[in-house]
Coordinates of C-alpha atoms and ligand atoms in Angstrom, one line a residue:
X1 CA 27.2 -9.2 -10.6
X2 CA 26.3 -12.2 -8.6
X3 CA 23.2 -14.1 -9.6
X4 CA 20.3 -14.0 -7.1
X5 CA 19.3 -17.3 -5.6
X6 CA 15.9 -18.6 -6.4
X7 CA 13.2 -16.8 -4.5
X8 CA 9.5 -17.5 -4.1
X9 CA 7.1 -15.2 -2.6
X10 CA 4.8 -16.9 0.0
X11 CA 1.5 -17.7 -1.7
X12 CA -1.2 -17.8 1.0
X13 CA -4.6 -19.3 0.7
X14 CA -6.6 -16.7 2.7
X15 CA -9.5 -19.2 3.6
X16 CA -7.0 -21.7 5.0
X17 CA -5.3 -19.0 7.0
X18 CA -8.6 -17.8 8.4
X19 CA -9.3 -21.4 9.4
X20 CA -6.0 -21.6 11.2
X21 CA -4.5 -24.3 8.9
X22 CA -1.1 -25.0 10.4
X23 CA 1.1 -25.2 7.3
X24 CA -0.5 -22.0 6.0
X25 CA 0.1 -20.3 9.4
X26 CA 3.7 -21.3 9.2
X27 CA 4.1 -19.8 5.8
X28 CA 2.4 -16.7 6.9
X29 CA 4.7 -16.4 9.9
X30 CA 7.7 -16.6 7.6
X31 CA 6.2 -14.0 5.3
X32 CA 5.7 -11.6 8.3
X33 CA 9.0 -12.1 10.0
X34 CA 11.5 -12.8 7.2
X35 CA 10.2 -11.4 3.9
X36 CA 7.6 -8.8 4.7
X37 CA 5.7 -9.6 1.5
X38 CA 3.2 -12.2 0.5
X39 CA 0.6 -13.0 -2.2
X40 CA -3.0 -13.7 -1.2
X41 CA -5.3 -15.9 -3.1
X42 CA -8.8 -17.1 -2.3
X43 CA -9.3 -13.8 -0.4
X44 CA -13.1 -13.5 -0.9
X45 CA -13.1 -9.9 -2.4
X46 CA -15.8 -10.2 -5.1
X47 CA -14.3 -10.4 -8.6
X48 CA -17.3 -8.3 -9.8
X49 CA -16.1 -5.5 -7.6
X50 CA -12.4 -5.6 -8.7
X51 CA -13.5 -5.8 -12.3
X52 CA -15.6 -2.6 -11.9
X53 CA -12.7 -0.9 -10.1
X54 CA -10.3 -1.8 -13.0
X55 CA -12.8 -0.5 -15.5
X56 CA -13.4 2.9 -13.9
X57 CA -9.7 3.3 -13.3
X58 CA -8.7 2.5 -16.9
X59 CA -11.4 4.9 -18.2
X60 CA -10.2 7.5 -15.8
X61 CA -6.6 7.3 -17.0
X62 CA -7.6 6.9 -20.7
X63 CA -9.8 10.0 -20.8
X64 CA -8.8 13.6 -21.0
X65 CA -7.5 15.9 -18.3
X66 CA -10.8 17.9 -18.4
X67 CA -12.9 14.8 -17.8
X68 CA -10.6 13.7 -14.9
X69 CA -10.9 17.0 -13.2
X70 CA -14.7 16.5 -12.9
X71 CA -14.0 13.5 -10.6
X72 CA -12.3 15.8 -8.1
X73 CA -15.3 18.2 -8.3
X74 CA -17.9 15.5 -7.7
X75 CA -19.2 15.6 -4.1
X76 CA -19.7 12.0 -3.2
X77 CA -18.6 9.7 -0.3
X78 CA -15.0 9.8 -1.4
X79 CA -12.6 12.7 -1.8
X80 CA -10.0 12.5 -4.7
X81 CA -6.6 14.0 -4.5
X82 CA -3.1 13.6 -6.1
X83 CA -1.0 14.3 -9.1
X84 CA -3.6 12.8 -11.4
X85 CA -5.4 16.2 -11.0
X86 CA -2.5 18.3 -12.1
X87 CA -2.1 19.0 -15.8
X88 CA 1.1 16.9 -16.1
X89 CA 0.8 15.1 -19.4
X90 CA 0.1 11.3 -19.6
X91 CA 2.3 10.0 -22.3
X92 CA 0.9 6.4 -22.5
X93 CA -2.7 7.6 -22.2
X94 CA -4.8 8.0 -25.3
X95 CA -6.4 11.1 -23.8
X96 CA -9.6 9.9 -25.5
X97 CA -12.3 12.6 -25.3
X98 CA -15.0 10.1 -26.2
X99 CA -14.6 8.3 -22.8
X100 CA -17.1 9.8 -20.4
X101 CA -16.8 8.9 -16.7
X102 CA -19.7 7.8 -14.5
X103 CA -18.9 9.8 -11.3
X104 CA -21.5 8.0 -9.2
X105 CA -20.2 4.6 -10.2
X106 CA -16.6 5.7 -9.4
X107 CA -17.6 6.9 -6.0
X108 CA -19.6 3.7 -5.2
X109 CA -16.9 1.4 -6.5
X110 CA -14.1 2.9 -4.5
X111 CA -16.2 3.3 -1.4
X112 CA -17.2 -0.4 -1.5
X113 CA -13.7 -1.5 -2.5
X114 CA -12.2 0.3 0.5
X115 CA -14.8 -1.2 2.8
X116 CA -14.0 -4.7 1.5
X117 CA -10.3 -4.2 1.9
X118 CA -10.6 -2.8 5.4
X119 CA -12.4 -6.1 6.3
X120 CA -9.7 -8.2 4.7
X121 CA -7.1 -6.1 6.4
X122 CA -8.7 -6.6 9.8
X123 CA -8.8 -10.4 9.1
X124 CA -5.1 -10.3 8.3
X125 CA -4.3 -8.4 11.5
X126 CA -6.2 -11.0 13.4
X127 CA -4.2 -13.7 11.7
X128 CA -1.0 -11.8 12.6
X129 CA -2.1 -11.9 16.2
X130 CA -2.7 -15.6 16.0
X131 CA 0.6 -16.6 14.5
X132 CA 2.5 -14.3 16.8
X133 CA 0.7 -15.6 19.9
X134 CA -0.7 -12.2 20.8
X135 CA -3.8 -11.7 22.8
X136 CA -6.9 -10.8 20.8
X137 CA -7.0 -7.1 19.8
X138 CA -3.3 -6.3 20.4
X139 CA -2.8 -5.4 16.7
X140 CA -6.4 -4.8 15.8
X141 CA -6.8 -2.1 18.5
X142 CA -4.0 -0.2 16.8
X143 CA -5.9 0.0 13.6
X144 CA -8.5 2.7 12.8
X145 CA -10.5 2.8 9.6
X146 CA -10.0 6.6 9.2
X147 CA -6.3 5.9 8.5
X148 CA -7.0 3.8 5.5
X149 CA -7.0 5.1 1.9
X150 CA -6.9 3.6 -1.6
X151 CA -4.9 4.8 -4.6
X152 CA -5.2 4.1 -8.3
X153 CA -1.7 4.6 -9.6
X154 CA -0.8 5.1 -13.2
X155 CA 2.6 4.5 -14.7
X156 CA 3.8 5.7 -18.1
X157 CA 6.8 3.9 -19.5
X158 CA 9.5 4.7 -17.0
X159 CA 12.3 6.9 -18.6
X160 CA 15.7 5.2 -18.8
X161 CA 17.7 5.5 -15.5
X162 CA 14.6 6.5 -13.5
X163 CA 12.2 4.6 -11.3
X164 CA 8.4 5.0 -11.6
X165 CA 8.3 4.7 -7.8
X166 CA 11.6 5.0 -6.0
X167 CA 12.7 2.4 -3.5
X168 CA 10.9 3.1 -0.3
X169 CA 9.2 1.6 2.8
X170 CA 5.5 2.2 3.2
X171 CA 4.6 4.2 6.3
X172 CA 1.3 2.4 7.1
X173 CA 0.7 -0.8 9.0
X174 CA 0.0 -2.9 6.0
X175 CA -0.5 -2.4 2.3
X176 CA -2.9 -4.6 0.3
X177 CA -2.1 -4.1 -3.4
X178 CA -3.8 -5.1 -6.6
X179 CA -1.7 -4.8 -9.7
X180 CA -2.6 -5.2 -13.4
X181 CA -0.7 -7.8 -15.5
X182 CA 1.9 -5.3 -16.8
X183 CA 4.4 -6.0 -13.9
X184 CA 7.3 -3.9 -12.7
X185 CA 7.1 -4.1 -8.9
X186 CA 10.2 -5.4 -7.1
X187 CA 11.1 -6.1 -3.5
X188 CA 14.3 -6.3 -1.7
X189 CA 15.2 -9.4 0.3
X190 CA 18.6 -9.9 2.0
X191 CA 20.1 -7.2 -0.2
X192 CA 18.9 -8.5 -3.5
X193 CA 16.0 -7.3 -5.7
X194 CA 13.2 -9.7 -6.9
X195 CA 10.2 -9.1 -9.2
X196 CA 6.7 -9.4 -7.6
X197 CA 5.1 -11.0 -10.6
X198 CA 1.4 -10.2 -11.3
X199 CA -0.9 -13.0 -10.6
X200 CA -4.6 -13.0 -11.7
X201 CA -7.0 -12.2 -9.0
X202 CA -4.5 -12.1 -6.2
X203 CA -3.4 -9.4 -3.8
X204 CA 0.1 -8.5 -2.8
X205 CA 0.5 -7.7 0.9
X206 CA 3.4 -5.9 2.5
X207 CA 4.0 -4.4 5.8
X208 CA 4.9 -0.8 6.6
X209 CA 7.1 1.0 9.1
X210 CA 4.2 1.5 11.5
X211 CA 3.8 -2.3 11.9
X212 CA 7.5 -2.6 12.3
X213 CA 7.3 0.0 15.0
X214 CA 4.5 -1.7 16.9
X215 CA 6.3 -5.1 16.9
X216 CA 9.9 -3.8 17.5
X217 CA 10.8 -5.0 14.0
X218 CA 9.4 -8.6 14.5
X219 CA 7.1 -7.9 11.5
X220 CA 9.3 -6.7 8.7
X221 CA 8.8 -3.6 6.6
X222 CA 10.3 -4.3 3.2
X223 CA 11.9 -2.0 0.7
X224 CA 10.3 -2.0 -2.7
X225 CA 10.2 0.0 -6.0
X226 CA 8.5 0.1 -9.4
X227 CA 9.6 0.5 -13.0
X228 CA 7.3 0.1 -16.0
X229 CA 9.4 -1.2 -18.9
X230 CA 6.5 -1.7 -21.2
X231 CA 5.1 0.6 -23.9
X232 CA 1.7 0.5 -22.3
X233 CA 0.2 2.0 -19.2
X234 CA 0.5 0.2 -15.9
X235 CA -2.2 0.6 -13.2
X236 CA -1.9 -0.6 -9.6
X237 CA -4.2 -0.1 -6.6
X238 CA -2.5 0.0 -3.2
X239 CA -4.7 0.2 -0.1
X240 CA -2.8 1.5 2.9
X241 CA -4.1 0.4 6.3
X242 CA -3.4 3.1 8.8
X243 CA -2.8 3.1 12.5
X244 CA -5.1 4.2 15.3
X245 CA -4.2 7.7 16.5
X246 CA -6.2 7.3 19.7
X247 CA -3.7 4.7 20.9
X248 CA -0.6 7.0 21.0
X249 CA 1.2 4.5 18.7
X250 CA 2.6 2.7 21.7
X251 CA 4.8 -0.3 20.9
X252 CA 3.7 -3.7 22.1
X253 CA 5.6 -4.8 25.2
X254 CA 5.4 -8.4 24.0
X255 CA 8.1 -7.7 21.5
X256 CA 10.4 -5.7 23.7
X257 CA 12.9 -8.6 23.7
X258 CA 13.7 -7.4 20.1
X259 CA 14.4 -3.9 21.2
X260 CA 18.2 -4.0 20.7
X261 CA 17.8 -5.2 17.2
X262 CA 15.1 -2.6 16.5
X263 CA 17.4 0.2 17.5
X264 CA 19.5 -0.6 14.4
X265 CA 16.4 -0.8 12.2
X266 CA 15.2 2.5 13.5
X267 CA 18.5 4.1 12.6
X268 CA 18.3 2.8 9.0
X269 CA 14.7 4.0 8.7
X270 CA 15.6 7.5 9.9
X271 CA 18.4 7.7 7.4
X272 CA 16.0 6.5 4.7
X273 CA 13.3 9.0 5.7
X274 CA 15.8 11.9 5.5
X275 CA 16.6 10.9 1.9
X276 CA 12.9 10.5 1.2
X277 CA 12.0 14.0 2.5
X278 CA 14.3 15.4 -0.1
X279 CA 12.7 13.4 -2.9
X280 CA 9.2 13.9 -1.5
X281 CA 8.6 10.2 -1.9
X282 CA 5.9 10.1 0.7
X283 CA 2.4 9.7 -0.6
X284 CA 2.1 13.4 -1.3
X285 CA 3.2 13.1 -4.9
X286 CA 3.1 16.6 -6.4
X287 CA 5.3 16.9 -9.5
X288 CA 6.0 13.4 -10.7
X289 CA 6.0 13.9 -14.4
X290 CA 9.7 13.0 -15.0
X291 CA 9.0 9.5 -13.6
X292 CA 5.7 9.1 -15.4
X293 CA 4.0 8.1 -12.3
X294 CA 0.5 9.6 -11.4
X295 CA -1.5 9.2 -8.2
X296 CA -5.2 9.2 -7.8
X297 CA -5.7 9.0 -4.0
X298 CA -9.2 8.3 -2.5
X299 CA -10.1 9.0 1.0
X300 CA -13.5 8.7 2.6
X301 CA -15.0 12.1 3.0
X302 CA -16.2 11.4 6.6
X303 CA -12.6 10.5 7.6
X304 CA -10.8 13.4 6.0
X305 CA -10.0 15.5 9.1
X306 CA -8.8 12.4 11.0
X307 CA -6.7 11.4 8.0
X308 CA -5.1 14.8 7.8
X309 CA -4.1 14.5 11.5
X310 CA -2.5 11.2 10.7
X311 CA -0.5 12.7 7.8
X312 CA 0.7 15.5 10.2
X313 CA 2.0 12.9 12.6
X314 CA 3.6 10.8 9.9
X315 CA 5.2 13.7 8.1
X316 CA 6.2 15.8 11.1
X317 CA 9.8 15.9 12.4
X318 CA 8.5 14.3 15.6
X319 CA 7.9 11.0 13.8
X320 CA 6.5 8.0 15.5
X321 CA 9.7 6.3 16.3
X322 CA 11.1 9.3 18.2
X323 CA 9.8 8.9 21.7
Ligands
AKG401 O1 2.6 0.4 -7.9 C1 2.9 -0.5 -7.2 O2 2.9 -1.7 -7.5 C2 3.4 -0.2 -5.8 C3 3.2 1.3 -5.4 C4 3.8 1.5 -4.0 O3 4.7 0.9 -3.6 C5 3.3 2.6 -3.2 O4 2.5 3.5 -3.7 O5 3.6 2.7 -2.0
FE2_402 FE1 4.9 1.2 -1.5

């Protein structure tokens, strides 16, 4: 097997990017158009909030199935769904009955976290507009808060020969992910796989098929996968930034020059989707026990109907790239 050349994920100082620092913008441009992945530091999301989020998630995954089910029954600002609420066993969880969850705290933490990340996401969309020379609002207007959700994912040790999360492209515009220090996320670049190493207090950002669609492939969606090789649980928190359904998902004319190239990309994505449909690898994870991957998905209650509409569009045969 040939050895992969050295690879460094662009590390972006968010404050410098917000202040339109030229070298940072150049690095961001490369991340958008060449790699489709980057790491964000100095992002301004309060550490106190991410600490609380980590604490409630760890408690959630360390407690018993009975206690977890009470989260789904709690009528707060958020709605919880996913395979974490099926009785699939959690091998690397202690299933500790002494851990009692604070449902109100969970509700508040995830509500606040989602709000913070939507703001960060909007800032990043604005930065994308800047570095791509777009008029203000061209990407931002294609974003709608109702399309955004946050997950707390749990990985048992991945069984040999399996993937905790199979290789896939995200459907959304942008994913802003926090991962604990266990590691196991990999991205594909120019046909080779590279680890996305955990970094304290940083976010990993990658772009999804919706962003690729809007920009005729100028912003790259990147293939990625996860395996947990450690004998301890791994937790990660992806936040998926959804598109605006009011805008008919129309592609931006500014990038039509890349249309020919995008036709090939579309073809690859459709082939990939067909494979995914079989494996049910979209974010409706039902029975995932054999991979040891569990999903706790949180959606704002006030957005639930709108979110379901979006899922219908994304999962229907008449997908967004079929005009
Ligand atoms: O767990 C991770 O680090 C990534 C998860 C992921 O790619 C996804 O849920 O789309
Ligand atoms: Fe993903």
